[in-house]
Coordinates of C-alpha atoms in Angstrom, one line a residue:
Chain A
M1 CA 0.0 0.0 0.0
L2 CA 2.9 2.5 0.9
H3 CA 4.4 1.7 -2.5
R4 CA 1.1 2.4 -4.3
F5 CA 0.7 5.6 -2.4
A6 CA 4.2 6.6 -3.2
T7 CA 3.5 5.8 -6.8
F8 CA 0.5 8.1 -6.7
V9 CA 2.5 10.9 -5.1
A10 CA 5.1 10.6 -7.9
G11 CA 2.3 10.7 -10.5
C12 CA 0.7 13.8 -8.9
T13 CA 4.1 15.3 -9.1
I14 CA 4.5 14.9 -12.8
L15 CA 1.1 16.5 -13.0
L16 CA 2.4 19.4 -10.9
V17 CA 5.5 19.7 -13.3
L18 CA 3.0 19.9 -16.3
A19 CA 1.0 22.6 -14.5
G20 CA 4.2 24.5 -13.7
S21 CA 5.3 24.2 -17.3
L22 CA 1.9 25.5 -18.5
V23 CA 2.4 28.6 -16.1
T24 CA 5.7 29.4 -17.9
S25 CA 4.6 28.5 -21.4
T26 CA 1.7 30.9 -21.2
A27 CA 3.5 33.5 -19.4
S28 CA 0.9 33.4 -16.6
G29 CA 3.4 33.5 -13.8
L30 CA 2.3 37.0 -12.5
S31 CA -1.3 36.7 -13.3
V32 CA -2.0 36.2 -9.6
P33 CA 0.1 39.0 -8.1
D34 CA -0.3 38.0 -4.4
W35 CA 0.9 35.1 -2.5
P36 CA 0.0 33.0 -0.6
T37 CA -3.5 34.6 -1.2
T38 CA -5.2 34.9 -4.5
Y39 CA -6.6 38.2 -5.3
G40 CA -6.9 38.6 -1.5
W41 CA -9.0 35.4 -1.2
N42 CA -7.6 32.4 0.6
M43 CA -6.5 30.3 -2.2
F44 CA -8.7 27.4 -1.4
T45 CA -11.8 29.5 -1.6
F46 CA -11.0 31.6 -4.6
P47 CA -14.2 31.3 -6.7
P48 CA -14.0 29.2 -9.8
Q49 CA -15.7 31.7 -11.9
H50 CA -12.7 33.9 -11.7
W51 CA -10.3 31.3 -13.0
V52 CA -9.9 33.0 -16.3
G53 CA -6.9 33.8 -18.7
G54 CA -3.5 33.3 -17.0
I55 CA -5.3 33.0 -13.4
L56 CA -6.4 29.5 -14.5
Y57 CA -2.9 28.3 -15.0
E58 CA -1.3 30.0 -12.0
H59 CA -4.1 29.2 -9.6
S60 CA -4.4 25.6 -10.7
H61 CA -0.7 25.2 -10.3
R62 CA -0.9 26.6 -6.8
L63 CA -3.7 24.2 -5.9
I64 CA -2.0 21.1 -7.4
A65 CA 1.1 22.1 -5.4
S66 CA -0.8 22.3 -2.2
T67 CA -2.4 18.9 -3.0
V68 CA 1.0 17.4 -3.7
G69 CA 2.5 19.2 -0.4
F70 CA -0.4 17.5 1.5
L71 CA 0.2 14.2 0.1
T72 CA 3.9 14.5 0.9
I73 CA 3.2 15.1 4.5
I74 CA 1.2 11.9 4.5
L75 CA 3.9 10.0 2.7
A76 CA 6.7 11.3 5.1
A77 CA 4.6 10.4 8.2
W78 CA 3.8 7.0 6.7
L79 CA 7.5 6.2 6.0
W80 CA 8.4 7.5 9.5
R81 CA 5.9 5.2 11.0
A82 CA 5.9 2.1 8.7
D83 CA 9.3 1.9 7.1
P84 CA 12.1 0.2 9.4
R85 CA 15.0 1.7 7.3
R86 CA 16.3 4.9 9.0
W87 CA 17.5 6.4 5.8
M88 CA 14.0 6.0 4.2
K89 CA 12.5 7.9 7.1
W90 CA 14.9 10.7 6.5
L91 CA 14.3 10.5 2.8
G92 CA 10.5 10.9 3.5
L93 CA 11.5 14.0 5.5
A94 CA 13.7 15.3 2.7
A95 CA 10.7 15.1 0.4
L96 CA 8.7 17.1 2.7
G97 CA 11.5 19.7 3.1
A98 CA 11.8 20.0 -0.6
V99 CA 8.3 20.5 -1.2
V100 CA 8.0 23.0 1.4
A101 CA 11.1 24.8 0.1
Q102 CA 9.5 24.6 -3.3
G103 CA 6.3 26.3 -2.3
V104 CA 8.4 29.1 -0.7
L105 CA 10.4 29.5 -3.8
G106 CA 7.3 29.7 -5.9
G107 CA 6.0 32.3 -3.7
I108 CA 9.1 34.5 -3.7
T109 CA 9.5 34.3 -7.5
V110 CA 6.0 35.7 -7.7
L111 CA 6.5 38.5 -5.1
F112 CA 9.8 39.5 -6.8
F113 CA 8.4 39.4 -10.3
L114 CA 10.0 36.2 -11.5
P115 CA 13.8 36.9 -11.3
A116 CA 15.4 34.3 -13.5
A117 CA 17.7 32.9 -10.8
I118 CA 14.8 32.1 -8.5
S119 CA 12.6 30.9 -11.1
T120 CA 15.2 28.6 -12.4
A121 CA 15.9 27.4 -8.8
H122 CA 12.1 26.6 -8.6
A123 CA 12.4 24.6 -11.7
G124 CA 15.5 22.8 -10.5
L125 CA 14.0 22.0 -7.1
A126 CA 10.9 20.7 -8.9
E127 CA 13.1 18.1 -10.6
I128 CA 14.9 17.2 -7.4
F129 CA 11.5 16.6 -5.5
F130 CA 10.1 14.5 -8.5
C131 CA 13.4 12.5 -8.2
I132 CA 12.9 12.0 -4.5
T133 CA 9.4 10.8 -5.0
V134 CA 10.4 8.3 -7.8
A135 CA 13.2 7.1 -5.6
I136 CA 10.9 6.6 -2.7
T137 CA 8.5 4.7 -5.0
L138 CA 11.5 2.5 -6.2
F139 CA 12.7 2.0 -2.6
T140 CA 9.3 0.8 -1.4
S141 CA 8.7 -1.5 -4.4
P142 CA 8.7 -5.2 -3.8
G143 CA 11.5 -5.8 -6.4
W144 CA 13.8 -3.6 -4.5
I145 CA 12.9 -4.9 -1.2
R146 CA 13.6 -8.5 -2.2
G147 CA 17.0 -7.6 -3.8
D148 CA 17.8 -11.2 -4.4
S149 CA 21.5 -11.6 -4.4
A150 CA 21.5 -14.3 -7.1
V151 CA 19.9 -11.8 -9.5
R152 CA 21.4 -8.6 -8.5
V153 CA 23.5 -6.7 -10.9
D154 CA 27.0 -5.6 -9.7
D155 CA 28.4 -3.8 -12.6
R156 CA 30.8 -0.9 -11.7
V157 CA 30.9 0.4 -15.3
L158 CA 27.1 0.6 -15.5
R159 CA 27.1 2.3 -12.0
N160 CA 29.4 4.9 -13.3
I161 CA 27.8 5.6 -16.8
A162 CA 24.3 5.7 -15.5
T163 CA 25.2 8.0 -12.7
A164 CA 27.0 10.3 -15.0
T165 CA 24.0 10.2 -17.4
T166 CA 21.6 11.1 -14.7
I167 CA 23.8 14.1 -13.6
L168 CA 24.1 15.2 -17.3
I169 CA 20.4 15.0 -17.7
F170 CA 19.8 17.1 -14.6
A171 CA 22.4 19.7 -15.8
Q172 CA 20.6 19.9 -19.1
I173 CA 17.5 20.4 -17.4
L174 CA 19.0 23.3 -15.4
I175 CA 20.3 24.9 -18.6
G176 CA 16.8 24.3 -20.2
A177 CA 15.3 26.1 -17.2
T178 CA 17.8 29.0 -17.4
M179 CA 16.8 29.4 -21.1
R180 CA 13.1 29.4 -20.3
H181 CA 13.4 31.9 -17.5
T182 CA 15.7 34.3 -19.3
G183 CA 13.5 34.3 -22.5
A184 CA 16.1 32.6 -24.6
G185 CA 13.9 29.9 -26.1
L186 CA 13.9 31.5 -29.5
A187 CA 17.3 33.2 -29.2
I188 CA 18.3 30.8 -32.1
P189 CA 15.3 30.9 -34.2
D190 CA 16.0 28.1 -36.6
F191 CA 16.6 24.3 -36.3
P192 CA 18.6 22.3 -37.0
L193 CA 20.8 25.1 -38.3
M194 CA 21.6 28.2 -36.2
F195 CA 21.1 31.3 -38.1
G196 CA 21.5 29.2 -41.3
H197 CA 24.8 27.9 -40.2
L198 CA 26.2 25.1 -38.3
M199 CA 27.3 27.5 -35.6
P200 CA 25.7 30.8 -34.4
T201 CA 27.0 33.6 -36.6
H202 CA 26.8 36.0 -33.6
W203 CA 26.7 35.7 -29.8
D204 CA 25.0 37.2 -26.8
P205 CA 24.2 35.7 -23.5
K206 CA 20.7 34.4 -24.7
I207 CA 22.3 32.8 -27.7
A208 CA 25.0 31.3 -25.6
I209 CA 22.4 29.7 -23.2
H210 CA 20.3 28.4 -26.1
F211 CA 23.4 27.0 -28.0
A212 CA 24.5 25.4 -24.7
H213 CA 21.1 23.7 -24.4
R214 CA 21.4 22.3 -28.0
V215 CA 24.8 21.0 -27.2
G216 CA 23.6 19.6 -23.9
A217 CA 20.9 17.7 -25.9
L218 CA 23.5 16.1 -28.0
V219 CA 25.7 15.2 -25.0
V220 CA 22.6 13.7 -23.1
A221 CA 21.6 11.8 -26.2
L222 CA 24.9 10.2 -26.5
A223 CA 25.2 9.5 -22.8
V224 CA 21.6 7.8 -22.9
I225 CA 22.6 5.7 -25.8
A226 CA 25.8 4.6 -24.2
T227 CA 23.9 3.4 -20.9
S228 CA 21.3 1.7 -22.8
A229 CA 23.8 0.1 -25.1
H230 CA 25.7 -1.1 -22.1
V231 CA 22.4 -2.5 -20.6
F232 CA 21.5 -4.3 -23.7
Y233 CA 24.8 -5.6 -24.3
H234 CA 25.7 -6.7 -20.7
H235 CA 22.3 -7.3 -19.1
R236 CA 20.2 -8.4 -21.8
G237 CA 18.2 -10.8 -19.5
R238 CA 17.6 -8.2 -16.8
R239 CA 14.2 -6.8 -17.5
E240 CA 14.4 -4.3 -14.6
L241 CA 17.3 -2.7 -16.6
T242 CA 16.3 -3.4 -20.2
R243 CA 12.9 -1.9 -19.8
P244 CA 13.9 1.5 -18.5
A245 CA 16.7 1.5 -21.0
A246 CA 14.3 1.0 -23.8
L247 CA 11.9 3.5 -22.4
I248 CA 14.6 6.2 -22.0
L249 CA 15.7 5.8 -25.5
G250 CA 12.2 6.5 -26.7
L251 CA 11.9 9.4 -24.4
V252 CA 15.0 10.9 -25.5
G253 CA 14.0 10.6 -29.1
L254 CA 10.6 12.2 -28.2
Q255 CA 12.4 15.0 -26.2
V256 CA 14.6 16.0 -29.0
T257 CA 11.8 16.0 -31.5
L258 CA 9.7 18.2 -29.0
G259 CA 12.7 20.5 -28.5
A260 CA 13.0 21.0 -32.3
L261 CA 9.2 21.6 -32.6
T262 CA 9.2 24.1 -29.8
V263 CA 11.6 26.2 -31.8
L264 CA 9.8 25.5 -35.2
S265 CA 6.4 26.2 -33.7
R266 CA 7.5 29.4 -31.9
R267 CA 7.2 28.0 -28.7
D268 CA 3.7 26.5 -29.0
V269 CA 2.3 26.2 -25.5
S270 CA 1.4 22.5 -25.7
I271 CA 4.7 21.4 -27.4
N272 CA 6.7 23.6 -25.1
S273 CA 4.9 22.3 -21.9
A274 CA 5.3 18.7 -23.1
H275 CA 9.0 19.2 -23.6
V276 CA 9.3 20.1 -19.9
V277 CA 7.2 17.0 -18.8
V278 CA 9.1 14.6 -21.1
G279 CA 12.5 16.2 -19.8
A280 CA 11.4 15.2 -16.2
L281 CA 10.5 11.7 -17.3
V282 CA 13.8 11.2 -19.0
L283 CA 15.4 12.3 -15.7
A284 CA 13.3 9.9 -13.6
T285 CA 13.9 7.0 -16.0
S286 CA 17.7 7.5 -15.9
L287 CA 17.5 7.8 -12.1
V288 CA 15.7 4.3 -12.0
I289 CA 18.4 2.7 -14.1
T290 CA 20.9 4.4 -11.9
L291 CA 19.5 3.3 -8.5
R292 CA 19.0 -0.2 -9.8
S293 CA 22.7 -0.3 -10.8
W294 CA 23.6 0.6 -7.3
R295 CA 21.2 -2.0 -5.7
A296 CA 24.0 -4.4 -5.1
R297 CA 25.5 -1.9 -2.7
F298 CA 22.4 -1.8 -0.6
P299 CA 21.7 -4.7 1.9
Q300 CA 20.6 -7.8 0.3
G301 CA 17.1 -8.1 1.5
V302 CA 15.4 -5.5 3.6
G303 CA 15.0 -7.5 6.7
S304 CA 11.6 -7.6 8.2
L305 CA 10.2 -6.0 5.1
L306 CA 11.3 -9.1 3.1
Q307 CA 9.5 -11.2 5.7
N308 CA 6.4 -9.2 5.1
L309 CA 6.4 -9.7 1.3
P310 CA 5.1 -13.2 0.7
A311 CA 3.7 -12.2 -2.6
R312 CA 4.5 -9.4 -5.0
G313 CA 2.8 -6.0 -4.1
Q314 CA 2.3 -7.0 -0.6
I315 CA 1.7 -4.0 1.9
L316 CA 4.7 -2.9 3.7
Q317 CA 4.1 -3.4 7.4
K318 CA 6.1 -1.7 10.3
A319 CA 9.1 -3.8 11.3
P320 CA 11.1 -3.5 14.5
D321 CA 14.6 -3.7 13.0
P322 CA 15.7 -0.8 11.0
I323 CA 18.4 -1.2 8.3
Chain B
M1 CA 9.8 67.0 -2.7
R2 CA 8.3 68.8 0.3
L3 CA 10.6 71.7 0.0
Q4 CA 9.5 71.9 -3.7
N5 CA 5.9 71.8 -2.9
F6 CA 6.2 74.6 -0.4
W7 CA 8.1 76.7 -2.6
V8 CA 5.7 76.1 -5.5
S9 CA 2.7 76.9 -3.2
T10 CA 4.2 80.3 -1.9
V11 CA 5.9 81.6 -5.0
G12 CA 3.0 80.3 -7.1
L13 CA 0.6 82.6 -5.1
A14 CA 2.9 85.5 -5.4
L15 CA 3.0 85.1 -9.2
A16 CA -0.5 84.1 -9.8
A17 CA -1.4 87.4 -11.5
S18 CA 1.2 86.9 -14.0
M19 CA 0.5 83.3 -14.7
V20 CA -0.8 82.5 -18.0
A21 CA -2.9 79.3 -18.3
C22 CA -2.4 77.8 -21.7
G23 CA -5.4 75.5 -21.9
G24 CA -6.5 72.2 -20.2
S25 CA -5.0 69.7 -22.4
K26 CA -4.8 66.0 -21.2
E27 CA -1.7 63.8 -21.3
T28 CA -3.5 61.4 -23.5
S29 CA -4.4 63.8 -26.2
S30 CA -2.4 64.8 -29.2
T31 CA -1.7 68.0 -27.5
S32 CA 1.0 68.3 -25.1
A33 CA 0.3 68.9 -21.4
T34 CA 0.5 72.4 -21.0
P35 CA 3.0 73.7 -18.6
E36 CA 1.3 75.1 -15.5
S37 CA 1.9 78.3 -14.1
P38 CA 5.5 79.2 -15.0
A39 CA 7.4 79.2 -11.8
G40 CA 11.3 79.8 -11.3
T41 CA 13.5 79.1 -8.5
A42 CA 16.9 80.4 -7.6
A43 CA 18.2 77.3 -9.4
G44 CA 15.7 77.3 -12.2
Q45 CA 14.2 79.5 -14.8
K46 CA 10.6 80.2 -15.4
V47 CA 8.8 80.0 -18.8
D48 CA 7.7 83.3 -20.0
A49 CA 4.3 82.7 -21.5
A50 CA 4.6 86.0 -23.5
T51 CA 7.5 84.6 -25.7
A52 CA 6.5 80.9 -25.7
G53 CA 5.8 79.2 -29.0
N54 CA 4.5 75.9 -30.2
V55 CA 5.7 72.8 -32.1
T56 CA 3.1 71.2 -34.2
G57 CA 3.7 68.3 -36.4
T58 CA 2.7 65.0 -37.9
V59 CA 4.2 61.5 -37.7
T60 CA 4.0 59.3 -40.6
V61 CA 5.2 56.0 -41.7
D62 CA 7.0 55.4 -45.1
G63 CA 6.2 52.0 -46.3
A64 CA 3.8 49.2 -45.4
V65 CA 3.6 48.1 -41.8
P66 CA 2.7 44.6 -40.7
K67 CA -0.8 43.8 -40.0
N68 CA -1.8 44.2 -36.4
E69 CA -1.8 40.8 -34.7
A70 CA -5.1 39.1 -34.2
I71 CA -6.3 38.7 -30.6
K72 CA -8.1 35.6 -29.3
M73 CA -9.9 36.6 -26.2
N74 CA -11.6 33.1 -25.7
A75 CA -9.6 32.8 -22.5
D76 CA -12.1 34.9 -20.7
P77 CA -15.8 34.9 -21.3
A78 CA -16.2 38.4 -20.0
C79 CA -13.6 39.7 -22.7
M80 CA -15.5 37.6 -25.4
K81 CA -18.8 39.1 -24.4
A82 CA -17.4 42.6 -24.5
N83 CA -15.9 42.2 -28.0
K84 CA -18.0 40.5 -30.5
D85 CA -16.0 41.6 -33.5
P86 CA -12.5 40.4 -34.5
Q87 CA -10.0 42.0 -32.1
F88 CA -6.5 43.2 -33.1
Q89 CA -3.6 44.6 -31.3
E90 CA -3.1 48.5 -31.4
T91 CA 0.5 48.2 -32.5
Y92 CA 0.1 50.1 -35.7
M93 CA -2.5 52.8 -35.8
V94 CA -2.3 54.0 -39.3
G95 CA -4.6 56.7 -40.8
S96 CA -6.8 56.2 -43.8
D97 CA -4.1 58.0 -46.0
G98 CA -2.0 54.9 -45.2
K99 CA 0.8 57.0 -43.9
S100 CA -0.1 59.0 -40.8
L101 CA 0.8 57.2 -37.6
G102 CA -1.0 57.3 -34.3
N103 CA -0.1 56.2 -30.8
V104 CA 3.4 57.7 -31.2
F105 CA 4.7 59.5 -28.1
V106 CA 6.4 62.8 -29.0
Y107 CA 8.3 64.6 -26.4
V108 CA 11.1 67.2 -25.7
K109 CA 14.1 65.0 -24.9
D110 CA 16.7 67.9 -24.4
G111 CA 17.1 71.5 -24.6
L112 CA 15.0 72.8 -21.7
G113 CA 18.1 73.6 -19.6
N114 CA 17.2 74.6 -16.1
Y115 CA 13.6 75.4 -16.6
V116 CA 11.5 74.3 -13.8
F117 CA 7.8 73.3 -13.8
D118 CA 5.0 73.0 -11.3
A119 CA 4.1 69.6 -10.2
P120 CA 0.8 68.7 -11.9
T121 CA -2.3 68.8 -9.9
E122 CA -4.5 66.6 -12.0
T123 CA -4.4 62.8 -12.0
A124 CA -3.4 60.7 -14.9
K125 CA -5.6 57.7 -15.7
I126 CA -5.4 54.4 -17.2
D127 CA -8.6 52.2 -17.5
Q128 CA -9.0 48.5 -18.0
Q129 CA -12.2 48.4 -20.1
N130 CA -13.4 45.7 -22.5
C131 CA -10.2 43.8 -21.8
R132 CA -8.0 46.6 -23.2
Y133 CA -6.1 49.4 -21.7
H134 CA -7.3 53.0 -22.4
P135 CA -5.3 54.7 -23.5
H136 CA -2.8 52.5 -25.1
V137 CA -0.1 55.1 -25.1
F138 CA 0.0 58.2 -22.8
G139 CA 2.3 60.5 -20.9
M140 CA 2.4 61.7 -17.4
R141 CA 4.8 63.5 -15.0
V142 CA 7.1 62.5 -12.4
G143 CA 5.4 62.7 -9.2
Q144 CA 1.9 62.8 -10.7
K145 CA -0.7 60.4 -9.4
L146 CA -1.8 57.7 -11.9
E147 CA -5.3 56.3 -11.3
I148 CA -5.7 52.7 -12.4
V149 CA -9.1 51.7 -12.9
N150 CA -10.7 48.2 -13.6
S151 CA -14.0 48.8 -15.3
D152 CA -14.4 45.3 -16.5
P153 CA -16.6 42.6 -14.9
T154 CA -13.5 40.4 -14.7
M155 CA -10.0 40.0 -13.0
H156 CA -7.0 41.9 -14.3
N157 CA -3.5 42.5 -13.0
I158 CA -1.5 45.5 -14.0
H159 CA 2.2 44.9 -14.2
A160 CA 4.5 47.7 -14.9
M161 CA 8.0 46.8 -16.1
P162 CA 10.0 49.9 -15.9
K163 CA 13.8 49.9 -16.1
T164 CA 14.6 52.8 -13.9
N165 CA 11.5 53.1 -11.7
S166 CA 10.3 50.4 -9.4
E167 CA 8.5 47.5 -10.9
F168 CA 5.1 46.7 -9.5
N169 CA 2.3 44.2 -10.1
T170 CA -1.1 45.0 -8.6
A171 CA -4.1 42.8 -8.5
E172 CA -7.1 44.4 -10.0
P173 CA -10.3 42.6 -9.0
M174 CA -13.5 44.1 -10.2
P175 CA -14.3 46.9 -9.6
M176 CA -11.1 48.4 -8.5
K177 CA -9.3 51.7 -8.3
T178 CA -5.7 52.0 -7.3
E179 CA -3.0 54.8 -7.7
H180 CA 0.6 54.8 -8.3
V181 CA 3.3 57.5 -8.6
F182 CA 6.6 57.1 -10.6
N183 CA 9.5 58.9 -9.1
T184 CA 11.8 58.9 -12.1
K185 CA 11.8 60.2 -15.7
E186 CA 11.4 57.1 -18.0
V187 CA 10.4 56.8 -21.6
M188 CA 8.7 54.5 -21.9
V189 CA 7.3 52.2 -19.0
P190 CA 5.5 49.2 -20.5
F191 CA 2.4 47.9 -18.8
K192 CA 1.0 44.3 -19.3
C193 CA -1.8 42.2 -17.9
D194 CA -0.6 38.7 -17.2
V195 CA -4.2 37.4 -16.9
H196 CA -5.0 38.7 -20.5
G197 CA -1.7 38.4 -22.4
W198 CA -2.8 40.7 -25.3
M199 CA -3.3 43.7 -23.2
N200 CA -0.4 46.1 -23.2
A201 CA 0.1 49.8 -22.8
Y202 CA 2.9 52.3 -22.5
V203 CA 3.4 55.5 -20.5
G204 CA 6.0 58.0 -20.9
V205 CA 7.1 59.4 -17.5
M206 CA 8.4 63.1 -18.0
D207 CA 10.1 65.7 -15.9
N208 CA 8.6 68.4 -18.1
P209 CA 5.2 69.1 -19.6
Y210 CA 6.2 69.0 -23.3
Y211 CA 4.9 65.7 -24.6
A212 CA 2.0 64.5 -26.6
V213 CA 0.7 61.2 -28.2
T214 CA -0.4 61.4 -32.0
D215 CA -3.9 61.0 -32.8
K216 CA -5.2 58.8 -35.6
D217 CA -4.2 61.4 -38.1
G218 CA -0.6 61.4 -36.8
K219 CA -1.0 64.9 -35.4
F220 CA 0.6 66.2 -32.2
E221 CA 1.2 69.7 -30.7
L222 CA 3.7 70.7 -28.0
K223 CA 2.5 74.0 -26.6
S224 CA 4.0 77.0 -24.8
L225 CA 7.6 76.1 -25.4
P226 CA 10.1 78.9 -24.5
P227 CA 12.3 79.9 -27.3
G228 CA 15.4 77.6 -27.7
T229 CA 16.8 74.6 -29.6
Y230 CA 15.4 71.3 -28.6
T231 CA 15.8 67.7 -29.4
I232 CA 12.3 66.3 -29.9
E233 CA 12.0 62.6 -30.1
A234 CA 9.1 60.5 -31.4
W235 CA 8.7 56.9 -29.9
H236 CA 6.9 54.1 -31.4
E237 CA 6.4 50.7 -29.7
K238 CA 7.6 48.6 -32.6
L239 CA 9.4 51.1 -35.0
G240 CA 11.6 52.5 -32.3
V241 CA 12.7 56.3 -32.1
T242 CA 13.4 59.1 -34.2
S243 CA 14.5 62.6 -33.2
Q244 CA 15.3 65.9 -34.7
S245 CA 16.7 69.3 -33.7
V246 CA 14.1 72.2 -33.7
T247 CA 15.0 75.7 -33.1
L248 CA 12.1 77.9 -31.9
G249 CA 12.1 81.6 -31.9
A250 CA 9.9 83.8 -29.6
K251 CA 6.2 83.3 -30.2
E252 CA 7.1 81.0 -33.1
T253 CA 5.1 78.0 -34.2
K254 CA 7.0 75.4 -36.1
D255 CA 5.6 72.5 -38.0
V256 CA 7.7 69.3 -38.1
T257 CA 7.4 65.9 -39.5
F258 CA 8.7 62.6 -38.2
T259 CA 8.8 59.7 -40.6
F260 CA 9.2 56.1 -39.5
K261 CA 10.3 53.3 -41.8
P262 CA 9.0 49.9 -41.1
V263 CA 11.2 47.6 -39.1
G264 CA 14.5 46.9 -41.2
A265 CA 14.9 50.4 -42.3
S266 CA 16.2 53.4 -40.4
A267 CA 13.8 56.2 -39.5
T268 CA 14.2 59.7 -41.1
N269 CA 13.0 63.1 -40.4

């Protein structure tokens, strides 16, 4: 049950990422000038008939964020009470701290008129929070808890390459967020060429950021291909690795396509927002591969939790011996 | 500011008999805001209404301008209800002759030396009506009150994005009336509504009363300018700026023309 709830929280978080990306894509970030109130109302009592124009996006984002915050409180409390692993208790608290900090950052960026640094930090912390929820989902899964030594992967190369790929993806997302929040999304207006050439013909800070994002896309694509190729070559029979490896290849292909279409469509709202969401999914998928590659370094079976798993999908029960 | 107000009050009374009121023009009209009672200070020089002249003129565009962008107001039922016909941006307000250009802010950029002017007593106003800003381009003075009104049956926010003044973003639930004062000269300060992304306006914040916005025929008038040589600039939200030097003799009226070329070509005069 805890695993299912964690999955639900992670799913709500990706919905929250979508809502946030719509706020930026529609330039609605300042359509509700006050925070935490909404046009003077308590945000939970703001009348639906006033949810018009940019308010619809910004206010919905705030409500979904509040819901995710509430769910995270439950998740953290549940982990603290039911999961015997001490580090999992702290991971739950980390999730709670991250979502609270994220809410404060969101409020500050509104009150200070969306300064690029704060808005970018807001976007970056959103990805970190999403990663924490995905990690909690994975760590509470039956497959992780069983951690059978006979089938565990202990591949140092995979650990290194997958970890590097995840870090690269996160860095690429930060560059993308910087590009979005500095208005550099169309600084290079054509694709695949740049001002009609292979390299930009002139430079300014916005062009440099945009160019870095394109180069980053190439680097990330190569890193993902390398990770996936390693998985398929060395761990062909390991479905817990080959499935996310196949998924991330598809997601990266989709992401590059969405990035190109974002430029070619002059930042169409739907395409632009989908680009942000798929970016988060690429990061999460890479994180899953990375964490599974590190599974061998964790305890073999999760003690009492293992005893409480007579069948797949069994509810995690509180156990006395933390690991 | 207090010292200035005190001085203006006392000296203004003493000189009241010699003051010449030159009309009650509004900031949003094609006629410049008339300088109020000339008032001098030890550090400044008063305008002598007896020798003051006028600069009149026309702003035109040489070449075809892009069509104004169509606006979709379906994000807000109240805006749809208020605007049944197809709606367009107000970027290019070209007259029926295809040349005259409205919504151009024309102002004295330089040449006034140490002239000083009374703080305006009237209030400038911008209204959010039918999901548009009225006026779209206007001028006001440093220290002058700006009344911000929401006449619409829907929510707005007014978000000013100055570079030298302080940025502000104010909620405008309906009905709503707020006030704001700009403390520094700035041409131009953009306004936008983040609720309705098509709504935008521009205000020129001036430290002198010599400014005007061209009407639909491209006409403007800067009244009661003292003799001198001035740099007069015309600003358009997309076509940029163009300026020219004008020398005005005593009681003289000069007619000038500013000509913009569409984006890609430089403006001439």
